[in-house]
Short mmCIF file of C-alpha atoms in Angstrom, two decimals:
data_model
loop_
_atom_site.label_atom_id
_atom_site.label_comp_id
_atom_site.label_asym_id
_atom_site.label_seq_id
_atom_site.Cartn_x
_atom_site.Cartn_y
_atom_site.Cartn_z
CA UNK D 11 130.18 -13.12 -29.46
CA UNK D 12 131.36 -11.83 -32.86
CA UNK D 13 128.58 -9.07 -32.67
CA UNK D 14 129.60 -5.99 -30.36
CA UNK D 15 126.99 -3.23 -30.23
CA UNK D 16 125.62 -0.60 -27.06
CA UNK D 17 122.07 -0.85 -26.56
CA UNK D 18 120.89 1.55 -24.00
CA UNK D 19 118.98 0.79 -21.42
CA UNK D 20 116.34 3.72 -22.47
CA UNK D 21 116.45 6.53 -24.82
CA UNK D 22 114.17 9.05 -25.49
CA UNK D 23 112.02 9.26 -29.02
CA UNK D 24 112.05 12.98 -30.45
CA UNK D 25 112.48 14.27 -33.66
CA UNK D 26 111.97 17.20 -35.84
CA UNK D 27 108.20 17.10 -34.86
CA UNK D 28 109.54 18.17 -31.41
CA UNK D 29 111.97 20.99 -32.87
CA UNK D 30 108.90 22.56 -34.79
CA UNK D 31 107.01 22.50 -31.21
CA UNK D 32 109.60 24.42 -29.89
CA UNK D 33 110.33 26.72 -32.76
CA UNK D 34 106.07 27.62 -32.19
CA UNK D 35 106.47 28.45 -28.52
CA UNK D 36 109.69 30.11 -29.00
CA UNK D 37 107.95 32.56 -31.78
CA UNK D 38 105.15 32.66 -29.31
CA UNK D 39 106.77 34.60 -26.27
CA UNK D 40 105.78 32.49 -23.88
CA UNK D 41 108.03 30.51 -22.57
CA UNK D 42 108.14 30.23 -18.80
CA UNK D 43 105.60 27.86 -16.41
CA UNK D 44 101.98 27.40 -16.76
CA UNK D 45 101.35 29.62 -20.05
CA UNK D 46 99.07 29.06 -23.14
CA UNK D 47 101.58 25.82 -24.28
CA UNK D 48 100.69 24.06 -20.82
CA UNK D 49 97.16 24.96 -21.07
CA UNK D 50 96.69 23.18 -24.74
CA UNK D 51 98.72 20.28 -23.16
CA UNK D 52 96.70 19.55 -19.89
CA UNK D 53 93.59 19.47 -22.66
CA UNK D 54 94.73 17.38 -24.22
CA UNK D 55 96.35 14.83 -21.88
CA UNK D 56 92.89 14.90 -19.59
CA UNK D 57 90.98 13.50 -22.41
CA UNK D 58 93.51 11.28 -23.19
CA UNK D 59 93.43 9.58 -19.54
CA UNK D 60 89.70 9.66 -19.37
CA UNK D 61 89.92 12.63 -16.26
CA UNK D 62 88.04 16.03 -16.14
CA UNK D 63 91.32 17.65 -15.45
CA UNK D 64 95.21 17.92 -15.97
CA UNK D 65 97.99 20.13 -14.00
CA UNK D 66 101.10 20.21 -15.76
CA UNK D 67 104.13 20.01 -13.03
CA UNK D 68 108.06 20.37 -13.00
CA UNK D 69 107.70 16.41 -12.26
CA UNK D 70 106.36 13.36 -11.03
CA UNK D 71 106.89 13.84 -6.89
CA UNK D 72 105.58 17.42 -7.15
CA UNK D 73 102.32 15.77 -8.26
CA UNK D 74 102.23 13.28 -5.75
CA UNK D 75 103.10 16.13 -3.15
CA UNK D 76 100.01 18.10 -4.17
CA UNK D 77 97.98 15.20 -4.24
CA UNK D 78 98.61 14.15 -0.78
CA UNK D 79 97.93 18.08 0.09
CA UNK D 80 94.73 18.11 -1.27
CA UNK D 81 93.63 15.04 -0.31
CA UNK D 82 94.52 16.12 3.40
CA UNK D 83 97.53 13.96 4.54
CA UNK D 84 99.56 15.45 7.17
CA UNK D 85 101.76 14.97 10.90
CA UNK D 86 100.23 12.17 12.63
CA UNK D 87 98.50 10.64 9.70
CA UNK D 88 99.49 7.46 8.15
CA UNK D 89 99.21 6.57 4.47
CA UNK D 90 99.53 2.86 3.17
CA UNK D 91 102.56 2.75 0.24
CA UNK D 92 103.11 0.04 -2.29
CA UNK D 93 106.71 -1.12 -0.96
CA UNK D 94 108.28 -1.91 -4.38
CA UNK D 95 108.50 1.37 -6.02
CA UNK D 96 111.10 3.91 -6.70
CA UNK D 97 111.34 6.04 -2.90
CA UNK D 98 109.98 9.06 -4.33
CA UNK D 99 106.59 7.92 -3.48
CA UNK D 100 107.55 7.25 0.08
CA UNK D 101 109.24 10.55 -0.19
CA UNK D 102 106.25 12.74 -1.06
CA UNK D 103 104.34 11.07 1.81
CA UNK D 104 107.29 12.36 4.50
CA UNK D 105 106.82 15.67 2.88
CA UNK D 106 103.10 16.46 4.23
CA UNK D 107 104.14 15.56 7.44
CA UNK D 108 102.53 12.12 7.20
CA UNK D 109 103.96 8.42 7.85
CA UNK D 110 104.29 5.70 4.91
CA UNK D 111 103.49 2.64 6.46
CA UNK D 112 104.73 0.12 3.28
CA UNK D 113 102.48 -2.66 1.71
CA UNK D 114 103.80 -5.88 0.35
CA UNK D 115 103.52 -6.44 -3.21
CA UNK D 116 102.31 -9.34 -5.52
CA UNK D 117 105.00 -11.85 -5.98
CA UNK D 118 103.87 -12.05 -9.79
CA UNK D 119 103.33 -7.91 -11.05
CA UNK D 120 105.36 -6.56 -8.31
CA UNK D 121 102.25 -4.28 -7.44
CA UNK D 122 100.55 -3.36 -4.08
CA UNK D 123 98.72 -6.94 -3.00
CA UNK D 124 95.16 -5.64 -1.29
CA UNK D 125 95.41 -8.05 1.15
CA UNK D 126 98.59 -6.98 2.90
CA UNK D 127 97.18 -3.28 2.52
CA UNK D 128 94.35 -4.27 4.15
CA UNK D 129 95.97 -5.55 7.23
CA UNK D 130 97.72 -2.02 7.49
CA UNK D 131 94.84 -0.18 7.98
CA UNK D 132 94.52 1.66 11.55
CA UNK D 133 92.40 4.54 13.08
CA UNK D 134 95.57 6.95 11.90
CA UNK D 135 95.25 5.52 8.08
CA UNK D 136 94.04 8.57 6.03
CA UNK D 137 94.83 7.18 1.98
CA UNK D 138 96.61 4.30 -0.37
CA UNK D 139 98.79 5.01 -2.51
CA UNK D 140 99.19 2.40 -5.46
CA UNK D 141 102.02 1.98 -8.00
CA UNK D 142 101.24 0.78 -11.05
CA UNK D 143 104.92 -1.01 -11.23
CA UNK D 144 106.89 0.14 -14.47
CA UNK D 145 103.33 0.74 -16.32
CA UNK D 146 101.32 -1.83 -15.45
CA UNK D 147 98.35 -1.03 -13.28
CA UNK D 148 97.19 -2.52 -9.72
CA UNK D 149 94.54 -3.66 -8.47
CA UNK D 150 92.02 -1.00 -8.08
CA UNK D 151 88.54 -2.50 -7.71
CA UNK D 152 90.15 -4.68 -4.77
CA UNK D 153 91.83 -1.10 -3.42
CA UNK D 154 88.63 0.96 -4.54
CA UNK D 155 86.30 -1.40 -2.31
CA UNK D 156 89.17 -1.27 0.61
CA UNK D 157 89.22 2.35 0.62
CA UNK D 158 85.45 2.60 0.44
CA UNK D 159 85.12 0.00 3.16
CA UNK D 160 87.23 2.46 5.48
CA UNK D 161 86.44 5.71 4.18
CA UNK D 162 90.12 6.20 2.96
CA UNK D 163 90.96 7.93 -0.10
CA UNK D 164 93.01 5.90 -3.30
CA UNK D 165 96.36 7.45 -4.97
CA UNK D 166 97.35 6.29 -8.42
CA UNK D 167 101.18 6.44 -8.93
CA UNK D 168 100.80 6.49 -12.59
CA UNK D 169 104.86 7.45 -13.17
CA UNK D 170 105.57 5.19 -15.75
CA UNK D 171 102.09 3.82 -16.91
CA UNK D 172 101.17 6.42 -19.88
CA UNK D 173 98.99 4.55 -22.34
CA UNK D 174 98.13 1.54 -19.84
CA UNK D 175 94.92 0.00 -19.42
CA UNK D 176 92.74 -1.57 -16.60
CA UNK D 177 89.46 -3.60 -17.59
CA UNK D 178 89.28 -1.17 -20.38
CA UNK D 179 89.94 1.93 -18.48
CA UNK D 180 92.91 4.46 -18.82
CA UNK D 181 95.54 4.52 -16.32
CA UNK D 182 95.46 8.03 -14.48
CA UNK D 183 91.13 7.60 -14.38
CA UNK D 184 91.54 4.31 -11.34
CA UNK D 185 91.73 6.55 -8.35
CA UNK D 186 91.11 9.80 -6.54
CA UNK D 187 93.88 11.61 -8.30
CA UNK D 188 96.66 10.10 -10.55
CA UNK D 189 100.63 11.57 -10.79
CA UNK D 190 102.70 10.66 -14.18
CA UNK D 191 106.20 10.95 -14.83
CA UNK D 192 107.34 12.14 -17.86
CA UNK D 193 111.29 11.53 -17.10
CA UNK D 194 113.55 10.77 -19.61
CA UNK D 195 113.15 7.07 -19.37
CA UNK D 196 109.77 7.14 -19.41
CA UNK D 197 107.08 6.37 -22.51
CA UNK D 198 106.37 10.15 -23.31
CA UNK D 199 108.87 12.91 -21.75
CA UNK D 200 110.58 16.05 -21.65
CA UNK D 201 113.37 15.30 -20.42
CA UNK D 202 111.71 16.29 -16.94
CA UNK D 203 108.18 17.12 -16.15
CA UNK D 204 104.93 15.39 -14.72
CA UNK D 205 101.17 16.03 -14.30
CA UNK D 206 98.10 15.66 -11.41
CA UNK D 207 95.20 14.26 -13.30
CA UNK D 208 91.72 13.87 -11.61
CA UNK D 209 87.81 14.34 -12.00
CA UNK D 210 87.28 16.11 -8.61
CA UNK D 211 86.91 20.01 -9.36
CA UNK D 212 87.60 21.12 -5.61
CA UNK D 213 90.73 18.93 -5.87
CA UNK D 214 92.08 19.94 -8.87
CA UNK D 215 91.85 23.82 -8.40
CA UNK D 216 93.41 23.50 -5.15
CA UNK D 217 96.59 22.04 -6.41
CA UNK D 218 96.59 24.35 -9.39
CA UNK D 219 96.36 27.00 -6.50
CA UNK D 220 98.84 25.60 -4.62
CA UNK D 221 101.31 24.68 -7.91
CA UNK D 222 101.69 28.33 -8.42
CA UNK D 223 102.86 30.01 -4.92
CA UNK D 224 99.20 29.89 -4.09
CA UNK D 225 97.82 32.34 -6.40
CA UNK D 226 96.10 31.65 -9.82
CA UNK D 227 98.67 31.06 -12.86
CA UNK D 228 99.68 34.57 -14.72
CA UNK D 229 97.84 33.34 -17.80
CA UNK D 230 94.80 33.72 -16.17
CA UNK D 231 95.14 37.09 -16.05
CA UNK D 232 95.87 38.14 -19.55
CA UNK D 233 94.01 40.45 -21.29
CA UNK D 234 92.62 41.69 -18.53
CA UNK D 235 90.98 45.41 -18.65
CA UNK D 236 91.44 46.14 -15.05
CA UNK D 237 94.61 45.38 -13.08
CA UNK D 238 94.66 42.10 -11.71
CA UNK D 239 96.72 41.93 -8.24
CA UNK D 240 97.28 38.71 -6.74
CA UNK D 241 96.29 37.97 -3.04
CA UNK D 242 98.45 35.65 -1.79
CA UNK D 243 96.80 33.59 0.96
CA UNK D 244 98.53 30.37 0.93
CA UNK D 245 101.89 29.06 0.98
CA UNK D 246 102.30 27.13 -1.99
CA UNK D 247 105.11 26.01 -4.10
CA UNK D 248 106.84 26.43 -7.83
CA UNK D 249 105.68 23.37 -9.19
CA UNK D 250 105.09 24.48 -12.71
CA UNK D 251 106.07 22.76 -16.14
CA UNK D 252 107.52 25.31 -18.52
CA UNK D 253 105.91 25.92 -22.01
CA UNK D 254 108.88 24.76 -23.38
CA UNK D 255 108.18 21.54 -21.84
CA UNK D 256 104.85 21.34 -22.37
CA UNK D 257 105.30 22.20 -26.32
CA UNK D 258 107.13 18.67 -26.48
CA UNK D 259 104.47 17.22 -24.41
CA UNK D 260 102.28 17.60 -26.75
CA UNK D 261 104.12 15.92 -29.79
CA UNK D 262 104.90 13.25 -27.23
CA UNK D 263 101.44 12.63 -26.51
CA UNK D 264 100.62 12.43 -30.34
CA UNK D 265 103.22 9.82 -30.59
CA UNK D 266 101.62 7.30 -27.92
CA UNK D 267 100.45 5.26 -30.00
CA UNK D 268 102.89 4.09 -32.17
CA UNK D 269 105.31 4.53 -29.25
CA UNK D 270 103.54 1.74 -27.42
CA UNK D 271 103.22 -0.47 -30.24
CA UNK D 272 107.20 0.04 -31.05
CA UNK D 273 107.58 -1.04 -27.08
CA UNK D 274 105.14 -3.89 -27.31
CA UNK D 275 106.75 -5.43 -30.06
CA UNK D 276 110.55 -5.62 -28.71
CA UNK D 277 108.37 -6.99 -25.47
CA UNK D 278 107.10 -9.67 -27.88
CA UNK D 279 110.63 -10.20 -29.25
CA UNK D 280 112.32 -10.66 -25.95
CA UNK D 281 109.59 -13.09 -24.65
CA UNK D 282 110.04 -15.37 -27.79
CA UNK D 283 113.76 -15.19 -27.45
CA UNK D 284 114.20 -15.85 -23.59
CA UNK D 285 110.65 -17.69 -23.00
CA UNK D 286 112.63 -20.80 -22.72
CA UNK D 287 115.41 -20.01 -20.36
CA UNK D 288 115.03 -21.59 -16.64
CA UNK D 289 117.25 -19.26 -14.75
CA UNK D 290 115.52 -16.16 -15.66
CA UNK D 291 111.38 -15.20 -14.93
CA UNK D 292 109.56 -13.43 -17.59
CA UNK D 293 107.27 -10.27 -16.75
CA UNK D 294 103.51 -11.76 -16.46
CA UNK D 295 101.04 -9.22 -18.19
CA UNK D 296 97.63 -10.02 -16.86
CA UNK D 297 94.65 -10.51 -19.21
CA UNK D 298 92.49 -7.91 -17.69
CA UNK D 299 95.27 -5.09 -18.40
CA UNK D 300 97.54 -3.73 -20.92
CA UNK D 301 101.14 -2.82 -20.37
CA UNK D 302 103.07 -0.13 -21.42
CA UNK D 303 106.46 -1.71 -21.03
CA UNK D 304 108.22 1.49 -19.94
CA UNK D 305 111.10 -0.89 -18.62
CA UNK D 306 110.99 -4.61 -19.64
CA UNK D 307 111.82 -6.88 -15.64
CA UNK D 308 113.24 -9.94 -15.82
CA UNK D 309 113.78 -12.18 -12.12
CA UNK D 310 117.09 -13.97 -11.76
CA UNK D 311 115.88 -17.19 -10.18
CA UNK D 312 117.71 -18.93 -7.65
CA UNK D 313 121.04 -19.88 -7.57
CA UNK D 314 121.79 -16.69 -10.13
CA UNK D 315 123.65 -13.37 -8.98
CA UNK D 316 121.64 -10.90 -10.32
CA UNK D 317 124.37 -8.09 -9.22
CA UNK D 318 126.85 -9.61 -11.18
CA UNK D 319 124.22 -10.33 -13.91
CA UNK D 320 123.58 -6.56 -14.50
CA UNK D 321 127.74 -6.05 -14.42
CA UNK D 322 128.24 -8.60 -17.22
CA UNK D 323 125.57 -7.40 -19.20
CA UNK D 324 126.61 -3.79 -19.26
CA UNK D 325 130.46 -5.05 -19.75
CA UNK D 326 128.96 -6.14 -23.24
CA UNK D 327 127.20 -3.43 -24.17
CA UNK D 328 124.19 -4.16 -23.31
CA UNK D 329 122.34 -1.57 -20.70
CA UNK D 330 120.71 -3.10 -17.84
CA UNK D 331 119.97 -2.13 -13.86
CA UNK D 332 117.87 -3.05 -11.22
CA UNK D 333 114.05 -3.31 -11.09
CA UNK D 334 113.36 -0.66 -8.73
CA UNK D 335 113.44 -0.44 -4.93
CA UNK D 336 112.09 -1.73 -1.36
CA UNK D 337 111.13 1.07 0.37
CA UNK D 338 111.10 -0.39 3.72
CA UNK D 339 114.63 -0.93 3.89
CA UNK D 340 115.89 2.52 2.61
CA UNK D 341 117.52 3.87 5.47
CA UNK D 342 115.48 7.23 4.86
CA UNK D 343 111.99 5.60 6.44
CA UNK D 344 113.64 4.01 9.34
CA UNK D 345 110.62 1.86 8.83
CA UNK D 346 110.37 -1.74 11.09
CA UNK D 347 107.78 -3.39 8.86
CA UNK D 348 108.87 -6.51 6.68
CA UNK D 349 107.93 -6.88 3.44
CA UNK D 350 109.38 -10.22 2.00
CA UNK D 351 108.18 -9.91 -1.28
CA UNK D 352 109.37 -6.72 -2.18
CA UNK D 353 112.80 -7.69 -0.51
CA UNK D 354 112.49 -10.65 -2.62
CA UNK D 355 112.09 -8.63 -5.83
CA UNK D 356 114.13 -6.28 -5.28
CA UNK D 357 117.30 -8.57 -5.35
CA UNK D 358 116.24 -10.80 -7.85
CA UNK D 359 114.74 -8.30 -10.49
CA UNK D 360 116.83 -6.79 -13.43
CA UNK D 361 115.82 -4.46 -16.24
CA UNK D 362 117.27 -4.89 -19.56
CA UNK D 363 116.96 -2.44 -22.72
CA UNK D 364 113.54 -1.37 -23.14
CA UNK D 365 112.59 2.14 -25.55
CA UNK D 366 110.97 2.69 -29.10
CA UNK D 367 113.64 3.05 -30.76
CA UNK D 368 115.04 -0.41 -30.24
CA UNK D 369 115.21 -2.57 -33.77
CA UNK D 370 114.83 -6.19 -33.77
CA UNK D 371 118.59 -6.57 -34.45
CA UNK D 372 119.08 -5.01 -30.84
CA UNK D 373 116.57 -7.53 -29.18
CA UNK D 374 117.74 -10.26 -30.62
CA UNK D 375 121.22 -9.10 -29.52
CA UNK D 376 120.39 -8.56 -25.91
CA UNK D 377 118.78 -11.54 -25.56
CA UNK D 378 121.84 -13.65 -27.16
CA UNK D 379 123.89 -12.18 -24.13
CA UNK D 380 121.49 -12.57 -21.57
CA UNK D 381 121.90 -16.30 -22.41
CA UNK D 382 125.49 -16.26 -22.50
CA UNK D 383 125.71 -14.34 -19.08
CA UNK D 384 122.88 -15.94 -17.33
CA UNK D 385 124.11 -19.55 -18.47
CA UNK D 386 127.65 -18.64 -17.74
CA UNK D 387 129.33 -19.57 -14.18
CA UNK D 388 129.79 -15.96 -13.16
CA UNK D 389 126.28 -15.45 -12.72
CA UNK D 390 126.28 -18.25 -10.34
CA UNK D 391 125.51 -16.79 -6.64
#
């Protein structure tokens, strides 16, 4: 190809929007964790989610590991884990104490199937967590009326799924208690940061107890007449967001919009441009849900080395990596269960350039060497 150009694989969208934001909480003196900046933000992101509350976090697992706190997951519990998800989720679960016993996935979205988490269930199950796979959400009336049927309780991982949609309904509003990621790569971020979002007012204050060495935040003591002394009566953790963070948050969450539709329309792009190639699978978006595309999947079918797939691609510029992982075979679980599926995906599935910024000239670029390298002999397995 005549054309040589580096499309990353993500990259973050920030301006001088951001660089005000931070100018105004730099003037403001505040700039450490859980201050007036985070306050505004977890406002304003609640409403935007459809939840009665927000807890700004230092990221995505620390919201995860208060939610399976307060939800009451600990040693000899088990908890039932979408298997095709990035091990941080599996992770958070091993932090409480508790086991993640890990669900096969839909061979079409990649997220937990309902029917394999059903068969998990055992007098020891105490929760499910979900993953709504790079944005786009599960199945939660199946998992709402499995939970219910049981008397379990239902974890959204919301990490990349800012600005999806199911049957009309926000992602971080389908469960008990939702965590989002807002990493680099992600549709809104700071670089590093997350947030706990949930309806449940017992819930809530007890990981904003627990988020802050498990005493109420500093800010709720300004101004006070009388000198407030903390009791501390709980050993929480430092799980704050800084104001700094949070200030950039909120520009971010401004942007959603347009950030989606920026996303949605490369999505577009790369489905006209590769919709006719038979060694590669498409993502499937179902009709009852909208996608945020925080990173754009494609499945190498058979005969095609996806390893050496991802290699040629980034060898011409063009950033790519793997979907995401099978828990159950990460050494880390030591985990028996199979999970064919997920195994399945997670050889076969590859991620090519997916962000706001990209232009249609970068699509259409991409996609002209995915053709190349997938139709080439070294991509032969």
């Amino acid at each position: 190809m005549h054309d040589r150009r580096q499309v990353a694989l993500g990259q973050p969208t920030v301006g001088e929007e951001e660089i005000e934001a931070l100018r105004e909480v730099f003037a403001s003196g505040w700039i450490s964790g859980a201050g007036p900046t985070c306050v505004a933000f977890e406002q304003e992101l609640a409403t935007a989610v459809g939840t009665e509350h927000a807890l700004a976090t230092s990221n995505c697992g620390s919201a995860l590991h208060l939610a399976l706190q307060v939800l009451g997951a600990g040693p000899g519990d088990e908890v039932i884990v979408a298997d095709y998800t990035f091990p941080a989720t599996g992770h958070a679960v091993m932090w409480t104490g508790a086991t993640p016993v890990f669900a096969d996935v839909r061979a079409d979205i990649g997220t937990i199937d309902p029917e394999a988490a059903a068969a998990l269930v055992t007098d020891r199950t105490v929760g499910i967590i979900a993953v709504d796979l790079v944005g786009q959400p599960a199945d939660y009336d199946e998992l709402q009326a499995l939970a219910d049927r049981h008397g379990l309780w239902l974890l959204e991982d919301a990490a990349c799924s800012a600005g999806a949609t199911y049957q009309g309904r926000p992602a971080g509003s389908l469960a008990d208690l939702a965590a989002f990621s807002f990493h680099g790569r992600k549709g809104i971020t700071s670089g590093e940061g997350g947030a706990l979002v949930g309806s449940d007012a017992a819930h809530m204050d007890l990981a904003r107890k627990l988020h802050t060495y498990g005493i109420a935040p500093a800010v709720s003591r300004e101004g006070a007449a009388t000198l407030a002394v903390p009791t501390f009566d709980m050993a929480g953790y430092n799980y704050r967001l800084s104001d700094v963070q949070a200030a950039i948050m909120r520009v971010q969450l401004r942007r959603l919009p347009d950030l989606l539709a920026a996303r949605s329309r490369a999505a577009d792009q790369y489905a006209a441009l590769l919709g006719d190639l038979e060694q590669i699978r498409l993502p499937v978006v179902l009709e009852d849900r909208t996608h945020p595309w925080q990173s754009y999947l494609l499945t190498a079918g058979d005969g095609i080395d996806r390893d050496a797939v991802v290699v040629a691609l980034r060898e011409r510029g063009v950033g790519s990596n793997i979907g995401t992982y099978s828990s159950h075979v990460q050494p880390v679980y030591a985990s028996t269960q199979e999970c064919p599926v997920a195994a399945r995906l997670f050889r076969t599935q590859f991620a090519l350039p997916m962000h706001a910024n990209l232009t249609e000239d970068d699509v259409s670029y991409v996609a002209a060497v995915v053709r190349e390298v997938v139709g080439g002999s070294g991509a032969r397995a």
